[in-house]
GROMACS .gro file of C-alpha atoms in nm:
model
  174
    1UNK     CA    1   0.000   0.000   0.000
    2UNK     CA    2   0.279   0.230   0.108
    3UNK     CA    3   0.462   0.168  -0.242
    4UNK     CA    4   0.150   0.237  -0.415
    5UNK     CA    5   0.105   0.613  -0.249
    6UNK     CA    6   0.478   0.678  -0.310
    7UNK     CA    7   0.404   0.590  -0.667
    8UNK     CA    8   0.137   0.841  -0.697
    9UNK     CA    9   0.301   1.109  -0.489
   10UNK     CA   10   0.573   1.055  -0.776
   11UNK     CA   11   0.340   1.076  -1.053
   12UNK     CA   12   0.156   1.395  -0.926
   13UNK     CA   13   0.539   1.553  -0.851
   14UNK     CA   14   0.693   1.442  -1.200
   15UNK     CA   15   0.380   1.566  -1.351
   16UNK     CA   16   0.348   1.930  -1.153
   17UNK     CA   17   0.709   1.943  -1.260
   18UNK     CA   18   0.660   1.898  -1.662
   19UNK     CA   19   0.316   2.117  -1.622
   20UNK     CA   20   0.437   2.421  -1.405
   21UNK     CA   21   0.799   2.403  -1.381
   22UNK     CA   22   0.916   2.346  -1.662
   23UNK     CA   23   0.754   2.613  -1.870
   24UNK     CA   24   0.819   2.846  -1.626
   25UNK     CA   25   1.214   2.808  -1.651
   26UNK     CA   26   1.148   2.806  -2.039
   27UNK     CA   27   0.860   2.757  -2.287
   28UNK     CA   28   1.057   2.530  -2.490
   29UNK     CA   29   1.177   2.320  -2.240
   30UNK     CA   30   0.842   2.174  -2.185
   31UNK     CA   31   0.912   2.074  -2.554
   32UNK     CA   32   1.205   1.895  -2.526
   33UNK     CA   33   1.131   1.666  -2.197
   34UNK     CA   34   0.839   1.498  -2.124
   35UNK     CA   35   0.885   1.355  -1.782
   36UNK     CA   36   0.566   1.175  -1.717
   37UNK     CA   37   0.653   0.964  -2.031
   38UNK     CA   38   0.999   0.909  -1.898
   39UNK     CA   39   0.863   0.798  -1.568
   40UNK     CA   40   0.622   0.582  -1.734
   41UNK     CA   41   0.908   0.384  -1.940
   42UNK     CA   42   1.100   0.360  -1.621
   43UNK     CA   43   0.789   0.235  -1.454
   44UNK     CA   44   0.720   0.007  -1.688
   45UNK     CA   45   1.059  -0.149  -1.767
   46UNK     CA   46   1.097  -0.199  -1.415
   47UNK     CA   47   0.767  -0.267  -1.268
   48UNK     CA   48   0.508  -0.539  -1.306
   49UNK     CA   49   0.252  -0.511  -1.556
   50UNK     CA   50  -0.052  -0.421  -1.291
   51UNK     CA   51   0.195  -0.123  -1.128
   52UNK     CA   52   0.274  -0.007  -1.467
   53UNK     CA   53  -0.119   0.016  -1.615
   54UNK     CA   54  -0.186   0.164  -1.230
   55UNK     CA   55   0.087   0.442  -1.292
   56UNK     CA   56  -0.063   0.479  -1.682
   57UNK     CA   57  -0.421   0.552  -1.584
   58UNK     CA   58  -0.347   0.822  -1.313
   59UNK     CA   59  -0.072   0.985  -1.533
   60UNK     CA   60  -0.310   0.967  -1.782
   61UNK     CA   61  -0.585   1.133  -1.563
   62UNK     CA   62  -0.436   1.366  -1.430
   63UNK     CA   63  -0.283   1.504  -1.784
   64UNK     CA   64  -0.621   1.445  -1.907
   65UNK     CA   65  -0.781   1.695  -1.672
   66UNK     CA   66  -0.507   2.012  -1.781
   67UNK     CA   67  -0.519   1.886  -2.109
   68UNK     CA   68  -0.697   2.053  -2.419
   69UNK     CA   69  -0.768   1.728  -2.663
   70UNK     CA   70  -1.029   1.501  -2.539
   71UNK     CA   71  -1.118   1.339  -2.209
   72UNK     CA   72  -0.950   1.028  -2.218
   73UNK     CA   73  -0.625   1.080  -2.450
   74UNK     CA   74  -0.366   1.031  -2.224
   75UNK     CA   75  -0.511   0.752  -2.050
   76UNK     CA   76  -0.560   0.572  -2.373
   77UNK     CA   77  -0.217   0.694  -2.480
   78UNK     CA   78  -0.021   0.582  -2.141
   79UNK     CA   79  -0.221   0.260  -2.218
   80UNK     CA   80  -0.096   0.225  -2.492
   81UNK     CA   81   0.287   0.288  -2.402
   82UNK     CA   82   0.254   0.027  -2.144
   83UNK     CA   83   0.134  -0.254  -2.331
   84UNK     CA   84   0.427  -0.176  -2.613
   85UNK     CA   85   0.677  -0.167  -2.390
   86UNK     CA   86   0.535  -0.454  -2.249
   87UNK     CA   87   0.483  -0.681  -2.528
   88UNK     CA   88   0.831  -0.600  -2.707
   89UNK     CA   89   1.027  -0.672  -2.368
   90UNK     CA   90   0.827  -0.978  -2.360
   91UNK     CA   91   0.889  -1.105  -2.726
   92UNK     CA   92   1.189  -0.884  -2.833
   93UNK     CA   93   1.378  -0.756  -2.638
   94UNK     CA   94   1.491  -0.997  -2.438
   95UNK     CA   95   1.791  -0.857  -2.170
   96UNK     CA   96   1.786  -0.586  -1.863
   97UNK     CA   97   2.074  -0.359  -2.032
   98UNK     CA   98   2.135   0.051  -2.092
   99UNK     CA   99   2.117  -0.017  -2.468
  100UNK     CA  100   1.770  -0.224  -2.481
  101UNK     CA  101   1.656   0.091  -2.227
  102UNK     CA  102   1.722   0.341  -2.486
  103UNK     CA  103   1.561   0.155  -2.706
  104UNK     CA  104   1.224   0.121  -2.516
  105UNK     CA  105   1.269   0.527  -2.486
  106UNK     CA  106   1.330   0.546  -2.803
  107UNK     CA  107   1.017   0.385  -2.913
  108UNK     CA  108   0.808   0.484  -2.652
  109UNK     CA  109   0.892   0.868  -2.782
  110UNK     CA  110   0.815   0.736  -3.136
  111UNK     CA  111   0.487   0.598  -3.077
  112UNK     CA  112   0.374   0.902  -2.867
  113UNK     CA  113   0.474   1.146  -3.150
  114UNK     CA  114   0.246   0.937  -3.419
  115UNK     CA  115   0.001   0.893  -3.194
  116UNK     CA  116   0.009   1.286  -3.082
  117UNK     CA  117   0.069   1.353  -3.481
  118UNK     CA  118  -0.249   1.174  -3.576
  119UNK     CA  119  -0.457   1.391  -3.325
  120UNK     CA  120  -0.315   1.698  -3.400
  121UNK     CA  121  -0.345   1.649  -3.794
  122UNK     CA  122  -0.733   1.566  -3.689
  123UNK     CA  123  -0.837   1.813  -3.506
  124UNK     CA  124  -0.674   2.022  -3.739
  125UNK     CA  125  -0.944   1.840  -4.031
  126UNK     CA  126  -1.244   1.896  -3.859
  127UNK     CA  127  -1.171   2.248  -3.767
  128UNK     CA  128  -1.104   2.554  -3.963
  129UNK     CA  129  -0.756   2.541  -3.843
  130UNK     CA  130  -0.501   2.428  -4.155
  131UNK     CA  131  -0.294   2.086  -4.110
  132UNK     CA  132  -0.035   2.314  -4.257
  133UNK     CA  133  -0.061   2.564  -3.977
  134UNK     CA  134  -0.053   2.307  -3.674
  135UNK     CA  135   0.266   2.092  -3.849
  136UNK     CA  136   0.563   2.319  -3.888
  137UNK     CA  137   0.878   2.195  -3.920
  138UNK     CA  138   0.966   2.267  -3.506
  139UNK     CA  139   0.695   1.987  -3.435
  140UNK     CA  140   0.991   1.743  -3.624
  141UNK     CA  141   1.311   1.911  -3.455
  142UNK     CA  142   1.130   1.948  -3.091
  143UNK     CA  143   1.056   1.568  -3.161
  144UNK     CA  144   1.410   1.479  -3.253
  145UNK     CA  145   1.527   1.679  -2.974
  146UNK     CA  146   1.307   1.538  -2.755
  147UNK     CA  147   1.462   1.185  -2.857
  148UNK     CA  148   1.792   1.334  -2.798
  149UNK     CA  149   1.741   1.480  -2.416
  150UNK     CA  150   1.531   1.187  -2.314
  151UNK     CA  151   1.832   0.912  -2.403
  152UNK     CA  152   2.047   1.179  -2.257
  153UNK     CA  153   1.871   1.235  -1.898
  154UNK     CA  154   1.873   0.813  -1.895
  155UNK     CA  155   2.253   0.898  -1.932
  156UNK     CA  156   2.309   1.063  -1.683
  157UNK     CA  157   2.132   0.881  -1.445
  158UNK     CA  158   2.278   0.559  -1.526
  159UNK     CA  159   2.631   0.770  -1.439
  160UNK     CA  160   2.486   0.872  -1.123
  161UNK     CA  161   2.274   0.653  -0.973
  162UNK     CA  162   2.442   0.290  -0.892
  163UNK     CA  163   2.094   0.143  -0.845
  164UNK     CA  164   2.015   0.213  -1.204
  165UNK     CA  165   2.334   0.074  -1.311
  166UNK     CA  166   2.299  -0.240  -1.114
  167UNK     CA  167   1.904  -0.313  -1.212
  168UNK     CA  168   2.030  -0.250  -1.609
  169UNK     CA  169   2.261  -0.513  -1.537
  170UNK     CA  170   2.237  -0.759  -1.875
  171UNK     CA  171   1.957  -1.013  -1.729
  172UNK     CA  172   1.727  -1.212  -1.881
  173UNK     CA  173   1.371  -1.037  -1.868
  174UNK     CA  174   1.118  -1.197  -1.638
   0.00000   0.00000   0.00000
C-alpha cells in the first residue's frame, strides 16, 4: 500500500514538474522533456505489468484533466505505451541492459509522436484550423530533440545513480 502512495506522490510531482515548472524556466523546455513519459518507461521497464497500467491511468488522468484534446487521451495513450513496452520486452527484447533501455525510450517517444501527430493532424481536419498551420517543421526538430534529451537524462542517471546501473545489469527479462 505504502509503495503504491509513493508511486502516486511521484506521478503527481513528475507531472506538476513537466506542467508548471518546466515552462516556467522556459517555454521550450516543456518541448524537449516529457517527464511523465519518462517515468512511465521507467515504470514500466521496471515494474510489473498491474503497477505499470496503475501508474498509466493516473498519469493519464491527471494530464487528461489540464489537457486541451479530449477526455481520455492520455489515459488511452499511457495505455498504450505500457502494453508496447510490455509486449516487445516480452517477445523482443529480451535482456535488462542501458542499450535495450534506450531503445524502449526510443520507441516509446516514437509511438507518442504518431500517436500525438495523428490527433493533431485531426483536429486540425475537422476544424477551420489548416494541417499546414498546426505541423511546422519545429513539431519534427522538438521531436528529434526530444529523442535526444530523453536518451540523454537516462545517461546521466545511469552515471549517477548505482541502483540504475545495477538493475540495467544484462539479465534475462522476467
Amino acid at each position: 500500500m505504502l509503495k503504491i502512495f509513493s508511486l502516486l506522490l511521484v506521478i503527481i510531482l513528475v507531472i506538476a514538474l513537466q506542467i508548471g515548472f518546466l515552462p516556467g524556466i522556459d517555454y521550450q523546455l516543456a518541448l524537449l522533456i516529457n517527464l511523465p513519459l519518462l517515468l512511465l518507461v521507467f515504470i514500466s521497464y521496471f515494474y510489473h505489468y498491474g503497477t505499470a497500467v496503475l501508474a498509466a491511468v493516473f498519469a493519464g488522468l491527471i494530464l487528461d484533466v489540464y489537457s486541451p484534446l479530449f477526455f481520455g487521451f492520455f489515459i488511452l495513450l499511457f495505455l498504450l505505451e505500457v502494453f508496447a513496452i510490455k509486449a516487445i520486452l516480452k517477445s523482443i527484447l529480451q535482456h535488462k541492459n542501458l542499450a535495450v533501455f534506450i531503445l524502449v525510450n526510443l520507441i516509446s517517444l516514437i509511438i507518442y509522436q504518431i500517436i500525438y501527430l495523428v490527433v493533431l493532424l485531426s483536429a486540425a481536419k475537422f476544424s477551420s484550423v489548416s494541417p499546414a498551420n498546426s505541423l511546422t517543421a519545429s513539431y519534427f526538430v522538438f521531436s528529434l530533440a526530444q529523442i535526444i534529451v530523453h536518451s540523454f537524462i537516462i545517461l546521466a542517471l545511469y552515471k549517477i545513480s548505482a541502483r540504475f546501473k545495477s538493475r540495467l545489469i544484462s539479465q534475462f527479462i522476467s
